[in-house]
mmCIF file of C-alpha atoms in Angstrom:
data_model
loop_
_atom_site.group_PDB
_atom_site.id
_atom_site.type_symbol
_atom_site.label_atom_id
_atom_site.label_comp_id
_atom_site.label_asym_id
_atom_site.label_seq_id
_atom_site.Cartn_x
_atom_site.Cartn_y
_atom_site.Cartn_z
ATOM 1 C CA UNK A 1 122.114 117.525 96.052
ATOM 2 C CA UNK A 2 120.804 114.604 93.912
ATOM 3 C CA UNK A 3 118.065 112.885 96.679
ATOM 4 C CA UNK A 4 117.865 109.272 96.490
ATOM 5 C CA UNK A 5 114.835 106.703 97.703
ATOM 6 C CA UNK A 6 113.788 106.780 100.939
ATOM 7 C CA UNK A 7 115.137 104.635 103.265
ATOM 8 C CA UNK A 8 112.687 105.624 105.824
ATOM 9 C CA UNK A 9 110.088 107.505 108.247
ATOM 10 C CA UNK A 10 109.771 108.241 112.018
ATOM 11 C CA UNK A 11 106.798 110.285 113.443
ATOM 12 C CA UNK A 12 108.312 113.858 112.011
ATOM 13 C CA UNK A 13 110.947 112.915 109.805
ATOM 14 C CA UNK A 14 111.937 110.580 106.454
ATOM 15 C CA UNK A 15 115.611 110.004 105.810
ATOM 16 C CA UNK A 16 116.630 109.460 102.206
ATOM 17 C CA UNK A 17 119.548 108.060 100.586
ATOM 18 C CA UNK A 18 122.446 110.075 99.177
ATOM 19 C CA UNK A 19 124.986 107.441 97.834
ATOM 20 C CA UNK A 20 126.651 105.021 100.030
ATOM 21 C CA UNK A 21 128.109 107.137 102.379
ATOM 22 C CA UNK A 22 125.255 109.911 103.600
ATOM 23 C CA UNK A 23 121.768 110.341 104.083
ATOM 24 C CA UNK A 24 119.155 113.127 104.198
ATOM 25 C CA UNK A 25 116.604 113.159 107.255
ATOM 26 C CA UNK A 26 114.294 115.976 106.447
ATOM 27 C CA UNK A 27 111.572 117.149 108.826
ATOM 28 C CA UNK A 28 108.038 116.788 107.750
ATOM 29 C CA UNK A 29 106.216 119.840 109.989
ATOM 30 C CA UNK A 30 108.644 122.600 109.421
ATOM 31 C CA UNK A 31 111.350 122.062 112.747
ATOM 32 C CA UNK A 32 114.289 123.319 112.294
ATOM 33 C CA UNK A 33 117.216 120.481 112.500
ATOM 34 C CA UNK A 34 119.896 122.971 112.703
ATOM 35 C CA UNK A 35 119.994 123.851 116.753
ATOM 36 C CA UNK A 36 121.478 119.747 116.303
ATOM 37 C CA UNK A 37 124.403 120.444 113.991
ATOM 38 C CA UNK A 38 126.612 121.663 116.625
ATOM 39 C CA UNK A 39 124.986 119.174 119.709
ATOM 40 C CA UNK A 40 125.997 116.698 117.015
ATOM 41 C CA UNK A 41 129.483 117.931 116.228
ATOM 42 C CA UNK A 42 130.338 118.730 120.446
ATOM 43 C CA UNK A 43 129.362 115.261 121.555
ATOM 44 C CA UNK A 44 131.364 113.606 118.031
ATOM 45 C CA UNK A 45 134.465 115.596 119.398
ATOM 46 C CA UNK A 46 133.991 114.707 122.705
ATOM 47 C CA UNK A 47 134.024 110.659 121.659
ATOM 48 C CA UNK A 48 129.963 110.184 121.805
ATOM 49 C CA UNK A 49 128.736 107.741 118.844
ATOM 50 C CA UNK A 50 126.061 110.018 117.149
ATOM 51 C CA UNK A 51 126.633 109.517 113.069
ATOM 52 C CA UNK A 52 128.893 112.045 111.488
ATOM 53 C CA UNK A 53 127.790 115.524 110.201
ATOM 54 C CA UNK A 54 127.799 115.741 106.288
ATOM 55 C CA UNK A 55 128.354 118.487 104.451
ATOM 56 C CA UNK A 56 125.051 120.426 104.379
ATOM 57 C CA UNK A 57 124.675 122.128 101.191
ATOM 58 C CA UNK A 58 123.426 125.685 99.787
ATOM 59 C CA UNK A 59 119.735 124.332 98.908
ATOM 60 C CA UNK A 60 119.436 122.022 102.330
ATOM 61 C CA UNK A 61 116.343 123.922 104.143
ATOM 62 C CA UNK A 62 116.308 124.403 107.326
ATOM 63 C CA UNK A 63 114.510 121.180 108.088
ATOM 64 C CA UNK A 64 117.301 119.023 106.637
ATOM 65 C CA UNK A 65 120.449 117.619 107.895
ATOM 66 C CA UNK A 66 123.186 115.683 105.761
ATOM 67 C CA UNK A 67 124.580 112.962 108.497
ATOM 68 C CA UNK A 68 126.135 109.257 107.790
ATOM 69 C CA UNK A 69 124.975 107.126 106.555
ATOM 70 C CA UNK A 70 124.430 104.165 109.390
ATOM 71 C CA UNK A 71 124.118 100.049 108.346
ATOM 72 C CA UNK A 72 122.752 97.645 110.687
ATOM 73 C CA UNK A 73 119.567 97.183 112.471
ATOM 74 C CA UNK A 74 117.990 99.573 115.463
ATOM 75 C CA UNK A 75 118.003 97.889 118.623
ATOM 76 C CA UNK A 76 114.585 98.068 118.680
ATOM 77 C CA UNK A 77 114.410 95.573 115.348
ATOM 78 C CA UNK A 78 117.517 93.493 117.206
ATOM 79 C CA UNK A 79 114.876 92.901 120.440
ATOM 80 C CA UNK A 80 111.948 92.176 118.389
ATOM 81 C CA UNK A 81 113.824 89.753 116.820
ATOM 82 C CA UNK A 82 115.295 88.107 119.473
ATOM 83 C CA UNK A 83 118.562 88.571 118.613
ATOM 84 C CA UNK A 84 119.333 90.996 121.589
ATOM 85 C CA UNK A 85 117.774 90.401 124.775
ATOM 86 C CA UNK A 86 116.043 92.248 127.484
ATOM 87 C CA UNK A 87 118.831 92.173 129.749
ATOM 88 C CA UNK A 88 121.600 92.903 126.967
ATOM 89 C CA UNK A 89 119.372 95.713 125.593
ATOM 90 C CA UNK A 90 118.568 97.506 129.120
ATOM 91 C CA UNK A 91 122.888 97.037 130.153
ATOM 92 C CA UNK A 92 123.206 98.906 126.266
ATOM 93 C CA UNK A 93 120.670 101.625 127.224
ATOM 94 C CA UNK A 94 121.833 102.283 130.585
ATOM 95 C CA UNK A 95 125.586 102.667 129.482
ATOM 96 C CA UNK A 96 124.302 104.712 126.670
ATOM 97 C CA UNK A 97 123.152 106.967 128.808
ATOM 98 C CA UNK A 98 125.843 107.158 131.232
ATOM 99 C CA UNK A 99 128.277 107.969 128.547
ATOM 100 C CA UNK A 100 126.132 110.775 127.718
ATOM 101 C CA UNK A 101 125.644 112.140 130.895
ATOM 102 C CA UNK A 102 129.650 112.466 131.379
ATOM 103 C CA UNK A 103 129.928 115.014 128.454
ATOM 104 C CA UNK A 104 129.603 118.134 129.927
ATOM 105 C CA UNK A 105 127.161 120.945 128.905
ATOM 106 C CA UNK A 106 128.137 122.905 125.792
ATOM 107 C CA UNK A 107 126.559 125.816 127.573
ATOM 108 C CA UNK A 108 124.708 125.985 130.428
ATOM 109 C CA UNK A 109 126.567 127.187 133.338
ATOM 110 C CA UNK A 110 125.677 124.800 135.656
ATOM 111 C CA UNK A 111 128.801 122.456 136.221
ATOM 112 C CA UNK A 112 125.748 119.832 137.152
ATOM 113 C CA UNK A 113 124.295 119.796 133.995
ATOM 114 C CA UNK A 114 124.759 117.239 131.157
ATOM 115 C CA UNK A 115 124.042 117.163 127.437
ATOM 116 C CA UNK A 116 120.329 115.389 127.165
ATOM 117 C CA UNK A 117 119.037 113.442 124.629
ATOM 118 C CA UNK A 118 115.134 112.932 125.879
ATOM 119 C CA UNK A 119 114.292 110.465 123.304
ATOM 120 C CA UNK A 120 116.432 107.862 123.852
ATOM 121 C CA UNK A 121 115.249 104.707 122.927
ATOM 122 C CA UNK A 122 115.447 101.768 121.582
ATOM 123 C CA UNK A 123 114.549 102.998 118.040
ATOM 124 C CA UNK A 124 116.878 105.772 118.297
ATOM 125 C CA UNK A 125 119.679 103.287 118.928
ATOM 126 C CA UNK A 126 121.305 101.802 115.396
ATOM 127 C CA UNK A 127 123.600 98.390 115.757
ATOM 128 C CA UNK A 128 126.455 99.254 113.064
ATOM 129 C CA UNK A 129 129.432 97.223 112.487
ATOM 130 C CA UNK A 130 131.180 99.264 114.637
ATOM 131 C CA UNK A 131 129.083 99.683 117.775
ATOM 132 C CA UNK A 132 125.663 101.365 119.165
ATOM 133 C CA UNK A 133 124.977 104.486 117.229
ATOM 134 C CA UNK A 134 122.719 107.457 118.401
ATOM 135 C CA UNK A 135 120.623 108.804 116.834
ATOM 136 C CA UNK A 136 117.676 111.507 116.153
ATOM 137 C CA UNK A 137 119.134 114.888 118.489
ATOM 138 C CA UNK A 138 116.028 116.428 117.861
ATOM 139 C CA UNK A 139 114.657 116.863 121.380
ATOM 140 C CA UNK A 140 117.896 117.562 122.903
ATOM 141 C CA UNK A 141 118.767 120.174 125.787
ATOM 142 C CA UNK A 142 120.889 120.308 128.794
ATOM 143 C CA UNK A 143 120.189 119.818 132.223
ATOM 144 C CA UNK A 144 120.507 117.061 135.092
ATOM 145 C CA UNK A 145 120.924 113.628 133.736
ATOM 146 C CA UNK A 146 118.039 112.358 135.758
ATOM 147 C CA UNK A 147 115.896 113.820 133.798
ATOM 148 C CA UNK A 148 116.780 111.847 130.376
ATOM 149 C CA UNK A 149 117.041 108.730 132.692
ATOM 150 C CA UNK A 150 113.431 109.357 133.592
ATOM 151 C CA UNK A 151 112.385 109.939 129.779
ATOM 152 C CA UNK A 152 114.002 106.908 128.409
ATOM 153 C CA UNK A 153 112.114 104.661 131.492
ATOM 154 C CA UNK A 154 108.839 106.421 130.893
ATOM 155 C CA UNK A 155 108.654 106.002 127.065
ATOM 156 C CA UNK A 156 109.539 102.622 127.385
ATOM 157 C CA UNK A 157 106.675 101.875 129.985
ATOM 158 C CA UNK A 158 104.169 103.558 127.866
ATOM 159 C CA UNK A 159 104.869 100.883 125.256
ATOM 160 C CA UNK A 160 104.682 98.483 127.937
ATOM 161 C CA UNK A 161 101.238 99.380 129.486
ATOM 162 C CA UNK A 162 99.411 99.624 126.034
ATOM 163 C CA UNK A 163 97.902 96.199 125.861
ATOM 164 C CA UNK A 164 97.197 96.766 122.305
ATOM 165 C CA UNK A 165 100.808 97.584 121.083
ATOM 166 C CA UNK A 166 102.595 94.759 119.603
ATOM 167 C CA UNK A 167 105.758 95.260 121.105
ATOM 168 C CA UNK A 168 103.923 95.505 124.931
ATOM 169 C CA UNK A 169 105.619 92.261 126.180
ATOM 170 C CA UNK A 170 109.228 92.742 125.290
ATOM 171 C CA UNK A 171 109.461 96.548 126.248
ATOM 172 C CA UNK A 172 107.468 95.474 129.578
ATOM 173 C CA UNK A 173 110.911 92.741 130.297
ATOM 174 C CA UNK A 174 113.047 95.951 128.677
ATOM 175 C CA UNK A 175 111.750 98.237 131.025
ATOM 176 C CA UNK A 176 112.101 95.655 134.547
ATOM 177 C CA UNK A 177 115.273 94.731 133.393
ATOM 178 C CA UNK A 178 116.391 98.867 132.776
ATOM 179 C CA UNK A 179 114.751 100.675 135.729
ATOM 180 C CA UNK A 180 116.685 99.157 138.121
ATOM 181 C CA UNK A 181 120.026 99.793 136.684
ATOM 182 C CA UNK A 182 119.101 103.756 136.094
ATOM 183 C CA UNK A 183 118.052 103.711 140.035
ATOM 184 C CA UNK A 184 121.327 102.396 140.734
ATOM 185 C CA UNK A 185 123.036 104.610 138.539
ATOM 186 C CA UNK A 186 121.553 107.797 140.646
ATOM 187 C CA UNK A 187 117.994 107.300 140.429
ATOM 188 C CA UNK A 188 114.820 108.305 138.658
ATOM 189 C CA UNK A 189 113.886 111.036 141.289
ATOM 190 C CA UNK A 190 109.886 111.592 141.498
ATOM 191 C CA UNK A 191 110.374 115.132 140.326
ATOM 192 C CA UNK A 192 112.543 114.399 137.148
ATOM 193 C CA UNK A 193 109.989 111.681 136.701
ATOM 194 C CA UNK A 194 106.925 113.763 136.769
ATOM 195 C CA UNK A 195 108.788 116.345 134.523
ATOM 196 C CA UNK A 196 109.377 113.759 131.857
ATOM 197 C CA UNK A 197 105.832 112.937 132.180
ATOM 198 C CA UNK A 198 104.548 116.622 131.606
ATOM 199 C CA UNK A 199 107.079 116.579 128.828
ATOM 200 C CA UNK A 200 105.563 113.891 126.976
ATOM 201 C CA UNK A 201 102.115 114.967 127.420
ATOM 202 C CA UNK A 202 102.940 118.202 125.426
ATOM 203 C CA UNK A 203 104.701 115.633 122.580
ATOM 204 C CA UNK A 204 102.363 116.864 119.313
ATOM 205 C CA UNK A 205 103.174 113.282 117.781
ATOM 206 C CA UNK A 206 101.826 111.149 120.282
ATOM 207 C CA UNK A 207 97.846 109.847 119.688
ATOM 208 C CA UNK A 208 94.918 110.509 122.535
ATOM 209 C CA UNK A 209 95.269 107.175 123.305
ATOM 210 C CA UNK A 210 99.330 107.126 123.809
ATOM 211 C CA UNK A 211 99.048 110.011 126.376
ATOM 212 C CA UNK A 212 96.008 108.657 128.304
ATOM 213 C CA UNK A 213 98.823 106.138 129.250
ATOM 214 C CA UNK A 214 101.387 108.150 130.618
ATOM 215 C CA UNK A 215 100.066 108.329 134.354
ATOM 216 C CA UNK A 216 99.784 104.610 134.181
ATOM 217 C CA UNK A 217 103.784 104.178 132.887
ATOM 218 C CA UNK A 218 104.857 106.867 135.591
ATOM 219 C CA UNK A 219 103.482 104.471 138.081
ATOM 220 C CA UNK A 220 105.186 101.419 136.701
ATOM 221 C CA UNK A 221 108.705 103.488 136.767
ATOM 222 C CA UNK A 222 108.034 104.653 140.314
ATOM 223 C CA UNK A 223 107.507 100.974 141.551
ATOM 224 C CA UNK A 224 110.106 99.274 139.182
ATOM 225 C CA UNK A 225 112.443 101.926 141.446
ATOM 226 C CA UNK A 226 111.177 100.769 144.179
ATOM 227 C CA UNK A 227 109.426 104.234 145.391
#
């Protein structure tokens, strides 16, 4: 596996090029990406657009995954830019979402529950050719889908309630415009919300100063939703 330049880094990961058609993401802190391959390769079967799986080879460590290679701009880059707007970005996130949550669970036993991705967000969103892509499984697990509704609105809010962020304005509009949709696609019940909460307050990659905001976002979710 000849490893090409990197195309780029998120808070635990860089993804490298491998020829026109793949990429590697490899983890920097030692998780292990392959509890994703089959998450990954369920929801692809089942018509979900995550990137395709690659073929991982022999000397891939445990911290690396092989997937395709995705061209086009995150949604996040699209809404900084202006070229997607609040309201077209928050209709994309909440369909997003409720195509996920009609994939059953791979394995819980609980016909309720739904595959989960808990991160997803405008950065984890790619604009190809094609259509919205998925991406970064990482943090996924199953369980009810008002839990990952809850996640997306809270990390979203957090960017919106740090005054010193650069990106506070537009994911503040993002947010307004999205909260509503999610409570009228089966709500953002308090208890999901304060799990997502708890959840992100145990999330290693986040600064002091990102989790002092959390109890501030949760209250801007609960009164977007009306609460």
């Amino acid at each position: 596996m000849r490893i090409g330049q990197l195309l780029g880094s998120g808070r635990n990961a860089d993804v490298y090029e491998l020829g026109e058609a793949w990429v590697l993401r490899r983890y920097r802190d030692g998780m292990d990406a392959t509890r994703e391959l089959p998450v990954m390769s369920y929801l692809s079967a089942s018509g979900y657009p995550v990137p395709r799986l690659g073929p991982q080879p022999p000397s891939a460590g445990p911290g690396d995954l092989v997937l395709q290679r995705l061209y086009g701009p995150t949604m996040l880059e699209s809404l900084m830019s202006g070229e997607v707007g609040a309201e077209e970005g928050a209709e994309l996130l909440t369909g997003l979402l409720a195509g996920l949550h009609t994939v059953p669970a791979r394995l819980s036993p609980d016909p309720d529950d739904r595959v989960l991705h808990l991160d997803l967000h405008p950065d984890n969103v790619v604009l190809t050719p094609d259509g919205p892509m998925v991406i970064d499984w990482s943090n996924t697990e199953e369980g009810p889908p008002a839990l990952d509704r809850a996640m997306s609105a809270l990390i979203l809010a957090q960017v919106a309630v740090d005054p010193a962020h650069p990106a506070a304005d537009g994911a503040r509009q993002l947010v307004t415009a999205l909260v509503p949709r999610l409570a009228a696609d089966d709500g953002i019940p308090a208890p999901h919300l304060a799990d997502a909460a708890a959840r992100r307050a145990l999330n290693p990659t986040m600064s002091p100063a990102e989790t002092a905001l959390i109890g501030e976002a949760a209250g801007l979710v609960t009164a977007l939703a009306g609460r």
